[in-house]
Every structure is written in structure tokens, then in C-alpha cells.
Coordinates of C-alpha atoms and ligand atoms in Angstrom, one line a residue:
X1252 CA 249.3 73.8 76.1
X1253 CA 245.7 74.4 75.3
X1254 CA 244.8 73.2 72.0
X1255 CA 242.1 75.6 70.3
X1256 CA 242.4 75.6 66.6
X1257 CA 243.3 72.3 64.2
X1258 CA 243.9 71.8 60.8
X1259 CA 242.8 68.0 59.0
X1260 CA 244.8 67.7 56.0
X1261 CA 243.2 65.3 53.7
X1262 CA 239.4 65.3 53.6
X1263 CA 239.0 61.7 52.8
X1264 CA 236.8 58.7 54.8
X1265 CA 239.3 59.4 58.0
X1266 CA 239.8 63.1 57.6
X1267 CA 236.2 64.4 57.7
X1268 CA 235.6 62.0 60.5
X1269 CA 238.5 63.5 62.0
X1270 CA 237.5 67.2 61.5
X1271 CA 233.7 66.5 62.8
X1272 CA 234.9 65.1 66.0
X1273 CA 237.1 68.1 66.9
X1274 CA 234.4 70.6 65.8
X1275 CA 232.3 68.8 67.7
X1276 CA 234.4 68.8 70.9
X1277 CA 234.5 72.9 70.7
X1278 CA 237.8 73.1 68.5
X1279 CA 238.0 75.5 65.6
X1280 CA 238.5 73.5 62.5
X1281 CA 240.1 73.4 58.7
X1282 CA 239.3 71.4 56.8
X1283 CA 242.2 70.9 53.5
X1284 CA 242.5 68.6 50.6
X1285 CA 244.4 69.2 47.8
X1286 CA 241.2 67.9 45.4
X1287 CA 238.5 70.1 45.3
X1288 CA 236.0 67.3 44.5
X1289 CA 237.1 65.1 47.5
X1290 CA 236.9 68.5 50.1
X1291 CA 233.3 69.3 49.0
X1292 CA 232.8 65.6 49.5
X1293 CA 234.2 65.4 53.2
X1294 CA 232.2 68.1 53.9
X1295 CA 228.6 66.7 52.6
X1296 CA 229.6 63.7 54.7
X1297 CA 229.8 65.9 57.6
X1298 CA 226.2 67.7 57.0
X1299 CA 224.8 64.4 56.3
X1300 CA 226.1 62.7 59.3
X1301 CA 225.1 65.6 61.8
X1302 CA 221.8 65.5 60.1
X1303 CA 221.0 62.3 60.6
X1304 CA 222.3 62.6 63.9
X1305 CA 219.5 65.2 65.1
X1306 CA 216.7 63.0 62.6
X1307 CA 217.5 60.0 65.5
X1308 CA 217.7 62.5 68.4
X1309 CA 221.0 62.4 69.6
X1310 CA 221.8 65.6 68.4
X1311 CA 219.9 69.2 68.8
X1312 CA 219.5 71.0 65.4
X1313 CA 221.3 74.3 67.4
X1314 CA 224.7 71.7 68.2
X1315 CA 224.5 70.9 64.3
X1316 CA 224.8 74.5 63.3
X1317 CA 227.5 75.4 66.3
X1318 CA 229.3 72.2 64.9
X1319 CA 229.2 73.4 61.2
X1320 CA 229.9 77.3 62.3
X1321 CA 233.4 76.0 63.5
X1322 CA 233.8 74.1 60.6
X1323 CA 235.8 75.7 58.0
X1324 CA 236.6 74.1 54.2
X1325 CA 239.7 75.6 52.7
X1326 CA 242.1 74.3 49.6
X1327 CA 245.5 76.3 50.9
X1328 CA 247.4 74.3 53.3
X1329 CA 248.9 77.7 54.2
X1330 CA 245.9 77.8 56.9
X1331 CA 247.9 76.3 59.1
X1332 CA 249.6 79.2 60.1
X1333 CA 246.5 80.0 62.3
X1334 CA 246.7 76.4 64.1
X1335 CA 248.0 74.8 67.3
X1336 CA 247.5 71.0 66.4
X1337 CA 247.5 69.9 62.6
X1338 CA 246.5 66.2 61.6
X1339 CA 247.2 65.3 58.6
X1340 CA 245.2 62.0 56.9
X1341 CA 246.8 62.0 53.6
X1342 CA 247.2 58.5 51.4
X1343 CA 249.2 56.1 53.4
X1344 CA 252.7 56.8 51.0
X1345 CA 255.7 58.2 53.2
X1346 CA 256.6 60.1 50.1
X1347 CA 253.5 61.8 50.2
X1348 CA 253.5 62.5 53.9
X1349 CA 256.8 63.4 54.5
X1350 CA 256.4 65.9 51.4
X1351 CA 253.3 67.5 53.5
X1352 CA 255.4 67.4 56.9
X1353 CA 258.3 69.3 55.5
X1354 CA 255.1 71.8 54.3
X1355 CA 253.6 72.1 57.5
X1356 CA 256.9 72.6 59.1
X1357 CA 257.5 75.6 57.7
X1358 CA 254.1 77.3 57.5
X1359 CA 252.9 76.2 61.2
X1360 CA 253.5 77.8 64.3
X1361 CA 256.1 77.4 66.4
X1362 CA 254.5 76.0 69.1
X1363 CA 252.1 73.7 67.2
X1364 CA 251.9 70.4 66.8
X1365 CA 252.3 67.8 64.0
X1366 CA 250.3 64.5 63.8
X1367 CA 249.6 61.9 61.9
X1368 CA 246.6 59.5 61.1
X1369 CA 248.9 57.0 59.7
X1370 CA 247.7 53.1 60.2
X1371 CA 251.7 51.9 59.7
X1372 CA 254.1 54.3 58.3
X1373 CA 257.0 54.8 61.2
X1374 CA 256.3 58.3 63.4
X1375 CA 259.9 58.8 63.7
X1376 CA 260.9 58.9 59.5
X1377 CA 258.0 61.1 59.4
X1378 CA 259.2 63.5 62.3
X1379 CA 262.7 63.3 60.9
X1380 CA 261.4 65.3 57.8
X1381 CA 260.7 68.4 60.2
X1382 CA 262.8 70.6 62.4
X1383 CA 260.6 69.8 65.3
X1384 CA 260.6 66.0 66.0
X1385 CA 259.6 66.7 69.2
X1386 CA 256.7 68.0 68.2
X1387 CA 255.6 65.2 66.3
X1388 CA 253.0 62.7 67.2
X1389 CA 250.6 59.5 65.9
X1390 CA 247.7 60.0 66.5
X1391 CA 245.6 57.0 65.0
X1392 CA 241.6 57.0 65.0
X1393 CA 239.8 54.2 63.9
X1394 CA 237.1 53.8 61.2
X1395 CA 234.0 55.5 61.2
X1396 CA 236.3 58.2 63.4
X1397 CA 232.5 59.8 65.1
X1398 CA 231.7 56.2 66.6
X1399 CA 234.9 54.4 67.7
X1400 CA 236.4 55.5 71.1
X1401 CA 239.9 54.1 70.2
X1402 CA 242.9 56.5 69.7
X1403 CA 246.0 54.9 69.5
X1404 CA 249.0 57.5 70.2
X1405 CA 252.0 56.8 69.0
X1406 CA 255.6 58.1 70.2
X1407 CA 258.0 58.7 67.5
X1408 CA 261.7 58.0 68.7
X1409 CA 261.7 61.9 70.2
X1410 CA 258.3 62.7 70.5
X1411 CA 258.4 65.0 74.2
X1412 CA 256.1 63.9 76.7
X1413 CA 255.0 67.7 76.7
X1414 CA 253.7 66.5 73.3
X1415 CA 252.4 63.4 74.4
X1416 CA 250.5 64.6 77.5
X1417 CA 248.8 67.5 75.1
X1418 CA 247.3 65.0 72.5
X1419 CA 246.3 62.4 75.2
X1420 CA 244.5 65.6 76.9
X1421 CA 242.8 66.2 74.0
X1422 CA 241.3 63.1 73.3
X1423 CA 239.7 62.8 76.4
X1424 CA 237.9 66.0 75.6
X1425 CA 237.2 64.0 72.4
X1426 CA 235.6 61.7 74.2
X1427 CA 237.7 58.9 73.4
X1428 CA 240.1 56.8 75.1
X1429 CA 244.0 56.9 74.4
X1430 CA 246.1 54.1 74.2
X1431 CA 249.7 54.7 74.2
X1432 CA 252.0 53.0 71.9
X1433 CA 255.4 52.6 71.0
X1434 CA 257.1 53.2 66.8
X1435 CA 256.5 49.3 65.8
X1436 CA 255.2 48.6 62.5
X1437 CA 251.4 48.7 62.2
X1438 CA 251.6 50.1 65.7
X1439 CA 248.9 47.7 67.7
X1440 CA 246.2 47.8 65.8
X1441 CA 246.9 47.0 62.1
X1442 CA 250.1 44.3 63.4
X1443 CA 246.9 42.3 64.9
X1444 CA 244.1 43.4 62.1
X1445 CA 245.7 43.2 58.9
X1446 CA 247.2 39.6 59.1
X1447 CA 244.0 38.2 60.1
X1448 CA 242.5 40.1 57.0
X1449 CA 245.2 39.2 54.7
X1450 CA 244.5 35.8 55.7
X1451 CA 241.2 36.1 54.9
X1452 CA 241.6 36.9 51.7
X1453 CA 244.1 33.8 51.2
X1454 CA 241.8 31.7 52.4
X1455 CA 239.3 33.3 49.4
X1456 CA 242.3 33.2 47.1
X1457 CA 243.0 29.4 47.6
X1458 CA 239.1 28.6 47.5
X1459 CA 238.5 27.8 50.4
X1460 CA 235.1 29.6 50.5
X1461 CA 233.5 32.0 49.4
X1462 CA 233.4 35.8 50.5
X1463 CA 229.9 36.0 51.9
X1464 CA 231.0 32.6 53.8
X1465 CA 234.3 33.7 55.1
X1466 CA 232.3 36.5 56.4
X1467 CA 229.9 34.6 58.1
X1468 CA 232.3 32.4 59.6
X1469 CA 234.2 35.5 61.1
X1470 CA 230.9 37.1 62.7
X1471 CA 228.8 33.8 63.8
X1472 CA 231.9 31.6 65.0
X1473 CA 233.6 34.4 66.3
X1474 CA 231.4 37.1 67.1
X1475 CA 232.8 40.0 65.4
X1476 CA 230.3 42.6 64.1
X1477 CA 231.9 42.4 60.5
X1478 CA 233.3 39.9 58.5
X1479 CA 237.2 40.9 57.7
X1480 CA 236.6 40.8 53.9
X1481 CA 233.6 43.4 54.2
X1482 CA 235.8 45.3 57.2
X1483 CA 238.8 45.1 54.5
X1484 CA 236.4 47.0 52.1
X1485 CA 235.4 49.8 54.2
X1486 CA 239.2 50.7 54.9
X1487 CA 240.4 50.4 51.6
X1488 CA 241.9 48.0 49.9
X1489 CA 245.1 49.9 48.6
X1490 CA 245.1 51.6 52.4
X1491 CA 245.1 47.0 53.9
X1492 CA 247.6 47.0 50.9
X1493 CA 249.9 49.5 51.5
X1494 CA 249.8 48.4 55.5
X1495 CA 250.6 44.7 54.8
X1496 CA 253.7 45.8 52.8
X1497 CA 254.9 47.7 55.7
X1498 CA 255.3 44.9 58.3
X1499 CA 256.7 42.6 55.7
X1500 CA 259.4 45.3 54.8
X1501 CA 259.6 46.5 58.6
X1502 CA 259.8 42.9 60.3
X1503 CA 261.1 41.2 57.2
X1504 CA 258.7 37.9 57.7
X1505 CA 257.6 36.3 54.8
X1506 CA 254.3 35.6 57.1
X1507 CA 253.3 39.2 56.3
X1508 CA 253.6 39.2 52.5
X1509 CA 250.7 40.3 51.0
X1510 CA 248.0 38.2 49.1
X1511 CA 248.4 38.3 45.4
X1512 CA 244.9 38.5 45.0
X1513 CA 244.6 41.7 47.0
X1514 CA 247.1 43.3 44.5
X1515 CA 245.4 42.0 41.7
X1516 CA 242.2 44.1 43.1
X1517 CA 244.0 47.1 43.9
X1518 CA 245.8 47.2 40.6
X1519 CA 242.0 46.4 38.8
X1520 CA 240.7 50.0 41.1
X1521 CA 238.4 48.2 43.2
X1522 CA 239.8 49.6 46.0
X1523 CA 236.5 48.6 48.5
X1524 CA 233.6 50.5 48.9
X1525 CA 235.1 54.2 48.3
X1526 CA 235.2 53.1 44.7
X1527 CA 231.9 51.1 44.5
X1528 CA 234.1 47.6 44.0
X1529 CA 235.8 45.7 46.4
X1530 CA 235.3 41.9 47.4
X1531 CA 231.5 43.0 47.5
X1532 CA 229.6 46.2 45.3
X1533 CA 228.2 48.9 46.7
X1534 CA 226.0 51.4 45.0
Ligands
NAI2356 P1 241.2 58.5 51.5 O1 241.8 58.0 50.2 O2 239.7 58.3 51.7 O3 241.5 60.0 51.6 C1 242.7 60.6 51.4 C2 242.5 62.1 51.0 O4 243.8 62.8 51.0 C3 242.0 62.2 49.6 O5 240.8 62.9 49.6 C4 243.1 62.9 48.8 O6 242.6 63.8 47.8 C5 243.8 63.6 49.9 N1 245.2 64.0 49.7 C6 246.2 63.2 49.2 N2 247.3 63.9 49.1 C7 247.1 65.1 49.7 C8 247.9 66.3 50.0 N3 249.2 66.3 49.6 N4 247.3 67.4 50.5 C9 246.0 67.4 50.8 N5 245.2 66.3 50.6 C10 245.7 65.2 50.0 O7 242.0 57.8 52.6 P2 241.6 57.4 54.1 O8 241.0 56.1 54.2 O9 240.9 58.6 54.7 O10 243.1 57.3 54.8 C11 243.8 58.5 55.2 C12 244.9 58.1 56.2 O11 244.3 57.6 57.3 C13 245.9 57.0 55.7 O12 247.2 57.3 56.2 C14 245.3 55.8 56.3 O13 246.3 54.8 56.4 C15 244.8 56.3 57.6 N6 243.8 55.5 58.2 C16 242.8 54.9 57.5 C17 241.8 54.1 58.1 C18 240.7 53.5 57.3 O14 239.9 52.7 57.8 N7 240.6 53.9 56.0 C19 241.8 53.9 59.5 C20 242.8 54.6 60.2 C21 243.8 55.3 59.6

């Protein structure tokens, strides 16, 4: 199955990433979230980003404008009618995106295919709100989704390998590498990521140190590029939240609970640096 046309549900920090990458890569593109304010958003990102992108020279002004032609905005989900791959990148709730599944089950194709962006929630309760389990898939990009090679693909209990081999095709032609993974909890990426960010924050929480020093020590003692308080801000803290609480309900170890303190920030709004407030401030 050749995959021409996509749909990116949810035109948030992941989705718009999402949807520039396929238009990018030659694939039609819709682009749908239910808030008007956040779709026009997503789609200034994507201007800005491909602007700056020919400004530096690694873009030619015409790819812009063939990247933005195949780029369409729309605030009807029913758009996926037209599609043959729809990825949705929705808050990470189950509620939420097994309301939008059962949506997209009925209005898409028959042939097309249903994937998520989820960093946690289980592929197979999400395919089991569908008639087409078979046809559902994870497919997990990282953070900012233009730069990072990474896609983690995740098999649902009864995802086909038909399925499989279609979205591991197509991120090739993304230019990224696929990694195949099975249902777990937090998948690979987020079992390994969010603990050590959790921790971080515990370690903040019980005084250890400070932010900018837990930071410091994370990037200079251990070479990573970030520190995992500033990484925990640019993925959100209700998104870290919302993952830690499912590996403590999914593998029922009181070594994932969450950090009190990370509620605390979540339940104050500073959610990171989407809302200008995290464990730093951001204009
Ligand atoms: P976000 O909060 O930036 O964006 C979510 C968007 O979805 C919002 O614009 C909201 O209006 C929209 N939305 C909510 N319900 C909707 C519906 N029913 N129909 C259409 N639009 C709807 O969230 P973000 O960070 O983009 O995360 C989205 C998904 O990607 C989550 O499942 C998250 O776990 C996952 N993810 C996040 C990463 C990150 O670093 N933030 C990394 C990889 C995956």
C-alpha cells in the first residue's frame, strides 16, 4: 500500500512537527484541531520553521512553497475521508483518544490506516475502540519531530504486519529510522526517559540542588545536550505527568509513582514552556 494522503489530528508541539515532515516528504497533508487558536498556531510554526530553514540555506524558497502547497489546515475531522494514513496527536488521555479512534473509524477509509503519537497509552485499548485493530498502529516521533530521526513503531496486540511493513516504509521516505517495538508501557523510550526525569525532579523536590544545577550535572557529568528538568519542560509537564502515571498503573511499582512536586506544577498550569512556566520561564 502506497501511502499518499495523511491526516494529523491535533495541531499541537508534536502535530505540526508531524504534518511538516510528511508534507515535506511529498505527502498531501491535513492538518485538524478541534481549537481554532491552536490550528492557526501549528500552522505559523510551520511557516516559521520552513522560513528559517531557507534564511540558513538548507532549504530552497521553491521547496517552502511546494511544502506549504501540500499543506492543508482544516477544523472538520471529517477530512479524513480523503486519507490513507491518519495520525492522530491528541492530549495524552485514553478517553480522549479512544473517543477520536471510534471517530476516525467510521469516517476513514477502508483501507486506511490509524496511528497514534501516543508516548504511553497501550496501542491495543486504543485499536480495540475501532473495527479495524488490524489496522492500527504507534507510531511515536520524538520532540522537535523535523530534527529527530527516531520513530518508535509500536505493534498493538493485532496490529498486521501488512500494517506494520506500510508505516515502517514510510518512515524511511521520512527520512527517519524505525524502531520496532512491542505494547509495554511507555514503549522504550519514555520507560527509560521519564524515570530518570521524575527522578530529577525528586532530587529538586528533596533539595538536593537546585534546577539550573541538576541541569548542569546531567549535561557536563553526563554529556547529554539537555538537562532533564529543561528537557521535562519542552515536553510538557502534564504530557511527563500523565506518562509517569501510566507505568505506575501498568507495571504497578511504587518506583514509578510520580513526584508530588510535578503535580503540584501541573495542577498550578505551569505546564513547561507551552505555557511560559515550568521549572524555568520562558518568554
Ligand atoms: P499539545 O498539548 O501541544 O497539543 C495537543 C493538541 O491537540 C492541542 O492543540 C489540542 O487543542 C488538540 N486536541 C485535543 N483534543 C482534540 C480532539 N479531540 N480533536 C482535535 N484536536 C484535539 O500536546 P503535544 O505535546 O503535541 O502531545 C500530543 C501527543 O503527542 C500526546 O499523546 C503526547 O503524549 C505525544 N508526544 C508528545 C511528545 C512531547 O515531547 N511533547 C513527544 C512524543 C509524543
Amino acid at each position: 500500500m502506497t501511502i499518499k494522503t495523511v491526516m494529523v489530528i491535533g495541531a499541537g508541539q508534536m502535530g505540526a512537527g508531524i504534518a511538516q515532515v510528511f508534507a515535506q516528504a511529498g505527502l498531501q497533508v491535513f492538518l485538524n484541531d478541534m481549537n481554532e487558536v491552536a490550528l492557526d498556531k501549528g500552522m505559523k510554526n510551520i511557516e516559521k520553521l520552513l522560513a528559517r530553514a531557507v534564511e540558513k540555506g538548507r532549504m530552497e524558497e521553491e521547496e517552502k512553497n511546494s511544502t506549504l502547497s501540500r499543506l492543508t489546515s482544516t477544523n472538520t475531522i471529517n477530512d479524513a475521508q480523503h486519507c490513507d494514513l491518519i495520525v492522530e496527536a491528541v492530549v495524552e488521555n485514553m478517553n480522549v483518544k479512544t473517543k477520536v479512534f471510534k471517530q476516525l473509524d467510521e469516517i476513514a477509509p477502508k483501507h486506511a490506516i490509524l496511528a497514534s503519537n501516543t508516548s504511553s497509552l497501550p496501542i491495543t485499548e486504543i485499536a480495540s475502540a475501532t473495527n479495524r485493530a488490524s489496522q492500527v498502529i504507534g507510531m511515536h516521533f520524538m520532540n522537535p519531530v523535523p530534527v529527530m530521526k527516531l520513530v518508535e513503531i509500536i505493534r498493538g496486540l493485532q496490529t498486521s504486519d501488512e500494517t506494520y511493513q506500510a508505516i515502517e516504509n514510510l518512515t524511511h521516505r521520512l527520512g527517519k529510522t524505525p524502531v520496532e517495538v512491542s505494547d509495554f508501557p511507555g514503549f522504550v523510550s519514555n520507560r527509560i526517559l521519564m524515570p530518570m526525569i521524575n527522578e530529577a525532579i525528586y532530587t529538586l523536590y528533596e533539595g538536593v540542588a537546585s534546577v539550573e544545577d541538576i541541569d548542569t550535572v546531567m549535561k557536563l557529568g553526563m554529556n547529554h545536550p539537555m538537562g532533564p528538568l529543561q528537557l521535562a519542560d519542552f515536553i510538557g509537564l502534564d504530557t511527563c505527568l500523565y506518562i509517569m502515571e501510566v507505568l505506575h498503573e501498568g507495571f504497578g511499582d511504587s518506583k514509578y509513582r510520580p513526584c508530588p512536586l510535578l503535580r503540584k506544577y501541573v495542577k498550578a498550569g505551569w505546564l513547561g514552556k507551552k505555557s511560559g512556566r515550568g521549572f524555568y520561564q520562558y518568554d
